[in-house]
């Protein structure tokens, strides 16, 4: 029976641990390997919309989110001078789903590690894969080998497994670069709050313990860090004082930099190798759907494999079920980025009069179960 499948999960980030938990609950034997020699404890924060919280709660993390995260009751949009453009009520937007939460990436990762059913083998990756009629023979970087019924590529936006599944796919730069940092110097920020400037944006939201996660991005012609010795402060010097104060904190000087990229695979499965999370469909973070899509992938994959039958056909069904939803998210993120890139006066007018409709239209399908 498929519930007794032997599964290898490659990658122990959010997508990989969620996959191991979901597959283990369906009675499958799961091994998890991670290229990094240590557990991932670094990172800034994550805003978890209602469908993210619902998916994580179904995975068994409801109490963890309540204890480790901070409720986020609304989203406030402002121009770079701090003038209000719109307020979005999260209870209304995510009605029938779950409340929204801000949490540090480290806390969420630790919570997943608390409930993952098997130990993670760190400092190990896949050297080679060989398909046979009844499975996949895997050779590991530490010299070991084993046979599996399914190999799950949860190894992120730089996935090595993706090269085996869809060699033509890769991470595509979207014309923005970003920075993230956590600070304890903004306890007055009690909701998701964004300031929008010309070609720039600055976001802050609560995570826990009086801390906030800050995220900044700018339009840039190349994925290289455009800051100089003056740092981020120069890029946001025209913003209101609240933003300038946050960028003057010592935490901002240690901000994590990354280009904003997207992955669009034409196929997520080849033989018995299948992709989940960012390895399959990374997108711009402007809808905050990375965690939701990864955990939903894990749940749908486990449900599909538990159904019984030909394993490769079950993997195809998983892909067919997930593709429309993840591509919807990618289309919506592109649409939101186009709106943001309008001339500021036009963009601000659009948000003042149409933000609620824009949010409702973009998120409504995601209130449905995956």
Coordinates of N, CA and C in Angstrom, one line a residue, residues 67-248:
X67 N 1.7 30.8 20.9 CA 2.7 31.1 21.9 C 3.8 31.9 21.4
X68 N 4.2 31.7 20.1 CA 5.4 32.3 19.6 C 5.2 33.5 18.7
X69 N 4.0 33.6 18.1 CA 3.7 34.7 17.2 C 3.0 35.8 17.8
X70 N 2.7 36.8 16.9 CA 1.9 38.0 17.3 C 0.7 38.1 16.4
X71 N -0.5 38.4 16.9 CA -1.6 38.6 16.0 C -1.4 39.8 15.2
X72 N -1.8 39.8 13.9 CA -1.8 40.9 13.0 C -3.2 41.2 12.5
X73 N -3.8 42.2 13.2 CA -5.3 42.4 12.9 C -5.6 43.2 11.6
X74 N -4.6 43.8 11.0 CA -4.9 44.6 9.9 C -3.7 44.9 9.0
X75 N -3.9 45.5 7.9 CA -2.8 45.9 7.0 C -3.1 47.4 6.7
X76 N -2.1 48.2 6.8 CA -2.2 49.7 6.6 C -1.3 50.1 5.5
X77 N -1.8 50.7 4.5 CA -1.0 51.2 3.3 C -0.9 52.7 3.4
X78 N 0.4 53.2 3.3 CA 0.6 54.7 3.4 C 1.6 55.1 2.3
X79 N 1.6 56.4 1.9 CA 2.7 56.9 1.1 C 3.9 57.0 1.9
X80 N 5.0 57.4 1.2 CA 6.3 57.4 1.9 C 6.4 58.5 3.0
X81 N 5.4 59.5 2.9 CA 5.4 60.6 3.9 C 4.5 60.2 5.1
X82 N 3.9 59.0 5.1 CA 3.1 58.6 6.2 C 1.6 58.9 6.1
X83 N 1.2 59.3 4.9 CA -0.2 59.7 4.7 C -1.0 58.4 4.3
X84 N -2.1 58.2 5.0 CA -2.9 56.9 4.9 C -3.5 56.8 3.5
X85 N -3.3 55.6 2.9 CA -4.0 55.3 1.6 C -5.1 54.3 1.8
X86 N -4.9 53.3 2.7 CA -6.0 52.3 2.9 C -5.7 51.5 4.2
X87 N -6.8 51.0 4.8 CA -6.7 50.0 5.9 C -7.5 48.8 5.5
X88 N -6.9 47.6 5.7 CA -7.5 46.4 5.3 C -7.7 45.6 6.6
X89 N -8.9 45.2 6.9 CA -9.2 44.4 8.1 C -9.0 42.9 7.8
X90 N -8.1 42.3 8.5 CA -7.7 40.9 8.3 C -8.8 39.9 8.6
X91 N -9.6 40.2 9.6 CA -10.7 39.3 10.0 C -11.7 39.2 8.9
X92 N -11.9 40.3 8.2 CA -12.9 40.3 7.1 C -12.3 39.7 5.9
X93 N -11.0 40.0 5.6 CA -10.4 39.5 4.4 C -10.2 38.0 4.4
X94 N -9.9 37.5 5.6 CA -9.7 36.0 5.8 C -10.8 35.3 6.5
X95 N -12.0 35.9 6.4 CA -13.2 35.3 7.0 C -13.3 33.8 6.7
X96 N -13.6 33.1 7.7 CA -13.8 31.6 7.6 C -12.5 30.8 7.5
X97 N -11.4 31.5 7.6 CA -10.1 30.8 7.5 C -9.4 30.8 8.8
X98 N -8.6 31.8 9.1 CA -7.9 31.9 10.4 C -7.4 33.3 10.5
X99 N -7.0 33.7 11.7 CA -6.4 35.0 12.0 C -5.0 35.0 11.4
X100 N -4.4 36.2 11.2 CA -3.1 36.3 10.7 C -2.1 36.5 11.8
X101 N -0.9 36.1 11.6 CA 0.2 36.0 12.6 C 1.5 36.5 12.0
X102 N 2.3 37.2 12.8 CA 3.6 37.5 12.5 C 4.5 36.7 13.4
X103 N 5.6 36.1 12.9 CA 6.5 35.2 13.7 C 7.9 35.3 13.1
X104 N 8.9 35.1 13.9 CA 10.2 35.0 13.4 C 10.4 33.7 12.6
X105 N 11.2 33.8 11.6 CA 11.5 32.5 10.8 C 12.1 31.5 11.7
X106 N 13.0 31.9 12.6 CA 13.6 30.9 13.5 C 12.6 30.2 14.4
X107 N 11.6 31.0 14.9 CA 10.6 30.4 15.8 C 9.8 29.4 15.0
X108 N 9.4 29.7 13.8 CA 8.6 28.8 13.0 C 9.4 27.6 12.7
X109 N 10.6 27.7 12.3 CA 11.4 26.6 12.0 C 11.6 25.7 13.2
X110 N 11.8 26.3 14.4 CA 12.0 25.5 15.6 C 10.7 24.7 15.9
X111 N 9.6 25.4 15.7 CA 8.3 24.7 16.0 C 8.1 23.5 15.1
X112 N 8.5 23.6 13.8 CA 8.4 22.5 12.9 C 9.3 21.4 13.3
X113 N 10.5 21.7 13.7 CA 11.4 20.7 14.2 C 10.9 20.0 15.4
X114 N 10.1 20.7 16.3 CA 9.6 20.0 17.5 C 8.7 18.9 17.1
X115 N 8.0 18.9 16.0 CA 7.0 17.9 15.7 C 7.4 17.0 14.5
X116 N 8.5 17.3 13.8 CA 8.9 16.4 12.7 C 9.2 15.0 13.2
X117 N 8.7 14.0 12.6 CA 8.8 12.6 13.2 C 10.1 12.0 13.1
X118 N 11.1 12.5 12.4 CA 12.4 11.9 12.2 C 13.5 12.9 12.4
X119 N 14.7 12.4 12.8 CA 15.8 13.4 12.9 C 16.3 13.8 11.5
X120 N 16.8 15.0 11.4 CA 17.3 15.5 10.1 C 18.8 15.1 10.0
X121 N 19.3 14.6 8.9 CA 20.7 14.3 8.7 C 21.3 15.6 8.0
X122 N 22.1 16.3 8.8 CA 22.7 17.5 8.3 C 24.0 17.3 7.6
X123 N 24.4 18.2 6.8 CA 25.6 18.2 6.1 C 25.7 17.1 5.0
X124 N 24.5 16.7 4.5 CA 24.4 15.6 3.5 C 23.5 16.1 2.4
X125 N 23.9 15.7 1.2 CA 23.0 16.0 0.0 C 23.1 14.8 -0.9
X126 N 22.3 15.0 -2.1 CA 22.3 13.9 -3.0 C 23.4 14.0 -4.0
X127 N 24.1 13.0 -4.2 CA 25.2 13.0 -5.3 C 24.6 12.5 -6.6
X128 N 23.8 11.5 -6.6 CA 23.2 11.0 -7.8 C 21.9 10.2 -7.6
X129 N 21.1 10.2 -8.6 CA 19.8 9.5 -8.6 C 19.7 8.6 -9.8
X130 N 19.2 7.4 -9.6 CA 19.0 6.4 -10.7 C 17.6 5.8 -10.5
X131 N 16.8 6.0 -11.5 CA 15.4 5.5 -11.5 C 15.5 4.0 -11.9
X132 N 14.6 3.2 -11.3 CA 14.4 1.8 -11.7 C 12.9 1.6 -11.8
X133 N 12.5 0.4 -12.1 CA 11.0 0.1 -12.2 C 10.3 0.3 -10.9
X134 N 11.0 0.1 -9.8 CA 10.3 0.1 -8.5 C 10.7 1.2 -7.6
X135 N 11.5 2.2 -8.1 CA 11.9 3.2 -7.1 C 13.1 4.0 -7.7
X136 N 13.8 4.7 -6.7 CA 14.9 5.5 -7.1 C 16.1 5.1 -6.2
X137 N 17.2 4.8 -6.8 CA 18.4 4.6 -6.0 C 19.2 5.9 -5.8
X138 N 19.4 6.2 -4.6 CA 20.1 7.5 -4.2 C 21.4 7.2 -3.7
X139 N 22.4 8.0 -4.2 CA 23.8 8.0 -3.6 C 24.0 9.3 -2.9
X140 N 24.4 9.3 -1.7 CA 24.6 10.5 -0.9 C 26.0 11.0 -0.9
X141 N 26.1 12.3 -0.5 CA 27.5 12.9 -0.5 C 28.4 12.3 0.6
X142 N 27.8 11.7 1.6 CA 28.6 11.1 2.6 C 29.0 9.6 2.3
X143 N 28.7 9.2 1.1 CA 29.1 7.8 0.7 C 28.0 6.8 0.9
X144 N 26.9 7.1 1.5 CA 25.8 6.2 1.7 C 25.0 6.1 0.5
X145 N 24.1 5.1 0.5 CA 23.1 4.9 -0.6 C 21.9 4.2 0.0
X146 N 20.7 4.4 -0.7 CA 19.5 3.8 -0.3 C 18.5 3.9 -1.4
X147 N 17.5 3.0 -1.3 CA 16.4 3.0 -2.3 C 15.1 3.7 -1.7
X148 N 14.5 4.5 -2.5 CA 13.2 5.1 -2.1 C 12.1 5.0 -3.2
X149 N 10.9 5.0 -2.7 CA 9.8 5.0 -3.6 C 9.6 6.4 -4.2
X150 N 9.9 7.5 -3.5 CA 9.7 8.9 -3.9 C 10.8 9.7 -3.3
X151 N 11.3 10.6 -4.1 CA 12.2 11.7 -3.6 C 11.6 13.0 -3.8
X152 N 11.5 13.8 -2.7 CA 10.9 15.1 -2.7 C 11.9 16.2 -2.6
X153 N 11.9 17.0 -3.6 CA 12.9 18.1 -3.7 C 12.3 19.3 -3.0
X154 N 12.7 19.6 -1.8 CA 12.3 20.7 -1.0 C 13.5 21.6 -0.7
X155 N 14.4 21.7 -1.7 CA 15.7 22.4 -1.5 C 15.7 23.8 -2.0
X156 N 14.6 24.5 -2.0 CA 14.5 25.9 -2.1 C 14.8 26.5 -3.5
X157 N 14.9 27.8 -3.6 CA 14.9 28.5 -4.8 C 16.2 28.1 -5.7
X158 N 17.3 27.7 -5.0 CA 18.5 27.2 -5.7 C 18.5 25.7 -5.8
X159 N 17.4 25.1 -5.9 CA 17.2 23.6 -5.9 C 18.1 22.9 -6.9
X160 N 18.8 21.9 -6.4 CA 19.6 21.0 -7.3 C 18.7 19.9 -7.9
X161 N 17.7 19.6 -7.1 CA 16.7 18.5 -7.6 C 16.0 19.1 -8.8
X162 N 15.7 20.4 -8.8 CA 14.9 21.0 -10.0 C 15.6 20.7 -11.3
X163 N 17.0 20.7 -11.3 CA 17.7 20.5 -12.5 C 17.4 19.2 -13.1
X164 N 17.1 18.2 -12.2 CA 16.8 16.9 -12.7 C 15.3 16.8 -13.2
X165 N 14.5 17.6 -12.6 CA 13.0 17.5 -13.0 C 12.7 18.4 -14.2
X166 N 13.2 19.6 -14.2 CA 12.9 20.6 -15.2 C 14.2 21.4 -15.5
X167 N 15.1 20.9 -16.3 CA 16.4 21.5 -16.5 C 16.4 22.9 -17.0
X168 N 15.3 23.3 -17.7 CA 15.2 24.6 -18.3 C 14.7 25.6 -17.3
X169 N 14.2 25.2 -16.2 CA 13.7 26.2 -15.2 C 14.8 26.7 -14.3
X170 N 14.6 27.9 -13.8 CA 15.6 28.5 -12.9 C 15.0 29.7 -12.2
X171 N 15.8 30.3 -11.3 CA 15.3 31.5 -10.7 C 15.5 32.7 -11.6
X172 N 14.4 33.5 -11.8 CA 14.4 34.6 -12.6 C 14.3 35.9 -11.8
X173 N 15.2 36.8 -12.0 CA 15.3 38.1 -11.3 C 14.1 39.0 -11.7
X174 N 13.4 39.6 -10.7 CA 12.2 40.3 -11.0 C 12.3 41.8 -10.9
X175 N 13.6 42.3 -10.9 CA 13.8 43.7 -11.0 C 13.7 44.5 -9.6
X176 N 13.8 43.7 -8.5 CA 13.8 44.3 -7.2 C 14.8 43.6 -6.3
X177 N 15.4 44.4 -5.4 CA 16.2 43.8 -4.4 C 15.6 44.1 -3.0
X178 N 16.0 43.3 -2.0 CA 15.3 43.5 -0.7 C 16.2 43.3 0.5
X179 N 15.8 43.8 1.6 CA 16.5 43.7 2.9 C 15.5 43.3 4.0
X180 N 15.9 42.5 4.9 CA 15.1 42.2 6.1 C 15.9 42.3 7.4
X181 N 15.2 42.7 8.4 CA 15.9 42.7 9.7 C 14.8 42.7 10.8
X182 N 15.2 42.3 12.0 CA 14.3 42.3 13.2 C 14.8 43.4 14.1
X183 N 13.9 44.1 14.8 CA 14.3 45.1 15.8 C 13.3 45.1 16.9
X184 N 13.8 45.5 18.1 CA 12.9 45.7 19.2 C 12.6 47.1 19.5
X185 N 12.9 48.0 18.5 CA 12.7 49.4 18.7 C 11.5 50.0 18.0
X186 N 10.4 49.2 17.9 CA 9.2 49.6 17.3 C 8.0 49.0 17.8
X187 N 7.8 49.0 19.2 CA 6.7 48.3 19.8 C 5.4 48.9 19.5
X188 N 5.4 50.2 19.0 CA 4.1 50.8 18.6 C 3.5 50.3 17.3
X189 N 4.3 49.6 16.5 CA 3.7 49.0 15.3 C 2.9 47.7 15.6
X190 N 1.6 47.8 15.5 CA 0.8 46.7 15.9 C 0.0 46.0 14.8
X191 N 0.4 46.4 13.6 CA -0.2 45.7 12.4 C 0.8 45.7 11.2
X192 N 0.5 45.1 10.2 CA 1.3 45.1 9.0 C 1.2 46.5 8.4
X193 N 2.3 47.2 8.3 CA 2.3 48.6 7.9 C 3.3 48.8 6.8
X194 N 2.9 49.4 5.7 CA 3.8 49.6 4.6 C 3.7 51.1 4.2
X195 N 4.9 51.6 3.9 CA 5.1 52.9 3.3 C 5.6 52.7 1.9
X196 N 4.9 53.4 0.9 CA 5.2 53.2 -0.5 C 5.8 54.5 -1.1
X197 N 7.0 54.4 -1.6 CA 7.6 55.6 -2.3 C 7.8 55.3 -3.7
X198 N 8.5 56.2 -4.4 CA 8.8 56.0 -5.9 C 9.9 54.9 -6.1
X199 N 9.4 53.8 -6.5 CA 10.4 52.7 -6.8 C 10.9 52.0 -5.5
X200 N 10.3 52.3 -4.4 CA 10.7 51.8 -3.1 C 9.5 51.4 -2.2
X201 N 9.8 50.6 -1.2 CA 8.7 50.3 -0.2 C 9.4 49.9 1.1
X202 N 8.8 50.2 2.2 CA 9.3 49.8 3.5 C 8.1 49.3 4.3
X203 N 8.3 48.1 4.8 CA 7.2 47.3 5.5 C 7.7 47.0 6.9
X204 N 6.8 47.1 7.9 CA 7.0 46.6 9.3 C 5.8 45.9 9.8
X205 N 6.0 44.9 10.6 CA 4.9 44.2 11.2 C 5.4 43.5 12.5
X206 N 4.5 43.3 13.5 CA 4.9 42.7 14.8 C 5.1 41.2 14.6
X207 N 6.1 40.7 15.4 CA 6.3 39.3 15.4 C 6.1 38.7 16.8
X208 N 6.8 39.1 17.8 CA 6.6 38.7 19.2 C 7.5 39.5 20.1
X209 N 7.1 39.5 21.4 CA 8.0 40.1 22.4 C 8.3 41.6 22.2
X210 N 7.4 42.3 21.5 CA 7.7 43.7 21.3 C 8.6 44.0 20.1
X211 N 8.9 42.9 19.4 CA 9.8 43.1 18.2 C 9.0 43.2 16.9
X212 N 9.6 43.8 15.9 CA 8.9 43.9 14.6 C 9.9 43.4 13.5
X213 N 9.4 42.9 12.5 CA 10.2 42.5 11.3 C 10.1 43.7 10.3
X214 N 11.2 44.1 9.8 CA 11.2 45.2 8.8 C 11.7 44.6 7.5
X215 N 11.1 45.1 6.4 CA 11.4 44.6 5.0 C 11.4 45.9 4.1
X216 N 12.5 46.0 3.4 CA 12.6 47.1 2.5 C 12.9 46.6 1.1
X217 N 12.4 47.2 0.0 CA 12.8 46.8 -1.3 C 12.9 48.1 -2.2
X218 N 13.7 47.9 -3.2 CA 13.9 49.0 -4.2 C 13.9 48.4 -5.6
X219 N 13.5 49.1 -6.6 CA 13.6 48.6 -8.0 C 15.1 48.8 -8.4
X220 N 15.7 47.8 -9.0 CA 17.1 47.9 -9.3 C 17.3 47.1 -10.6
X221 N 18.2 47.6 -11.5 CA 18.5 47.0 -12.8 C 19.2 45.6 -12.7
X222 N 19.9 45.4 -11.6 CA 20.6 44.1 -11.4 C 20.4 43.6 -10.0
X223 N 20.6 42.3 -9.8 CA 20.4 41.7 -8.5 C 21.5 41.9 -7.5
X224 N 22.4 42.8 -7.8 CA 23.5 43.1 -6.8 C 23.0 44.1 -5.8
X225 N 23.6 44.1 -4.6 CA 23.3 45.1 -3.6 C 23.7 46.5 -4.0
X226 N 22.7 47.4 -4.1 CA 23.0 48.7 -4.6 C 23.5 49.7 -3.5
X227 N 23.5 49.3 -2.3 CA 23.8 50.2 -1.2 C 25.3 50.5 -1.2
X228 N 25.6 51.7 -0.6 CA 27.0 52.1 -0.5 C 27.3 52.2 1.0
X229 N 28.4 52.8 1.4 CA 28.7 52.9 2.8 C 27.6 53.6 3.6
X230 N 26.8 54.4 2.9 CA 25.7 55.1 3.6 C 24.5 54.1 3.9
X231 N 24.6 52.9 3.3 CA 23.6 51.9 3.6 C 22.2 52.2 3.1
X232 N 21.2 51.6 3.8 CA 19.8 51.8 3.4 C 19.3 53.2 3.6
X233 N 19.8 53.8 4.6 CA 19.3 55.1 5.0 C 19.3 56.1 3.8
X234 N 20.3 56.0 3.0 CA 20.3 56.9 1.8 C 19.2 56.7 0.9
X235 N 18.8 55.4 0.7 CA 17.8 55.0 -0.3 C 16.4 55.5 0.2
X236 N 16.3 55.6 1.5 CA 15.0 55.9 2.1 C 15.0 57.3 2.8
X237 N 15.9 58.1 2.4 CA 16.1 59.4 3.1 C 14.8 60.3 3.0
X238 N 14.0 60.1 2.0 CA 12.8 61.0 1.8 C 11.6 60.4 2.5
X239 N 11.7 59.3 3.2 CA 10.6 58.8 3.9 C 10.4 59.5 5.3
X240 N 9.2 59.2 5.8 CA 8.8 59.9 7.1 C 9.8 59.4 8.2
X241 N 9.8 60.2 9.3 CA 10.8 60.0 10.4 C 10.7 58.6 10.9
X242 N 9.5 58.0 11.0 CA 9.4 56.7 11.6 C 10.2 55.6 10.9
X243 N 10.2 55.7 9.6 CA 11.0 54.8 8.8 C 12.5 55.1 8.9
X244 N 12.8 56.4 8.9 CA 14.2 56.7 9.1 C 14.8 56.3 10.4
X245 N 14.0 56.4 11.4 CA 14.4 55.9 12.8 C 14.7 54.4 12.8
X246 N 13.8 53.7 12.1 CA 14.0 52.2 12.1 C 15.3 51.9 11.3
X247 N 15.5 52.6 10.3 CA 16.7 52.3 9.5 C 18.0 52.8 10.2
X248 N 17.8 53.6 11.2 CA 19.0 54.1 12.0 C 19.4 53.1 13.1

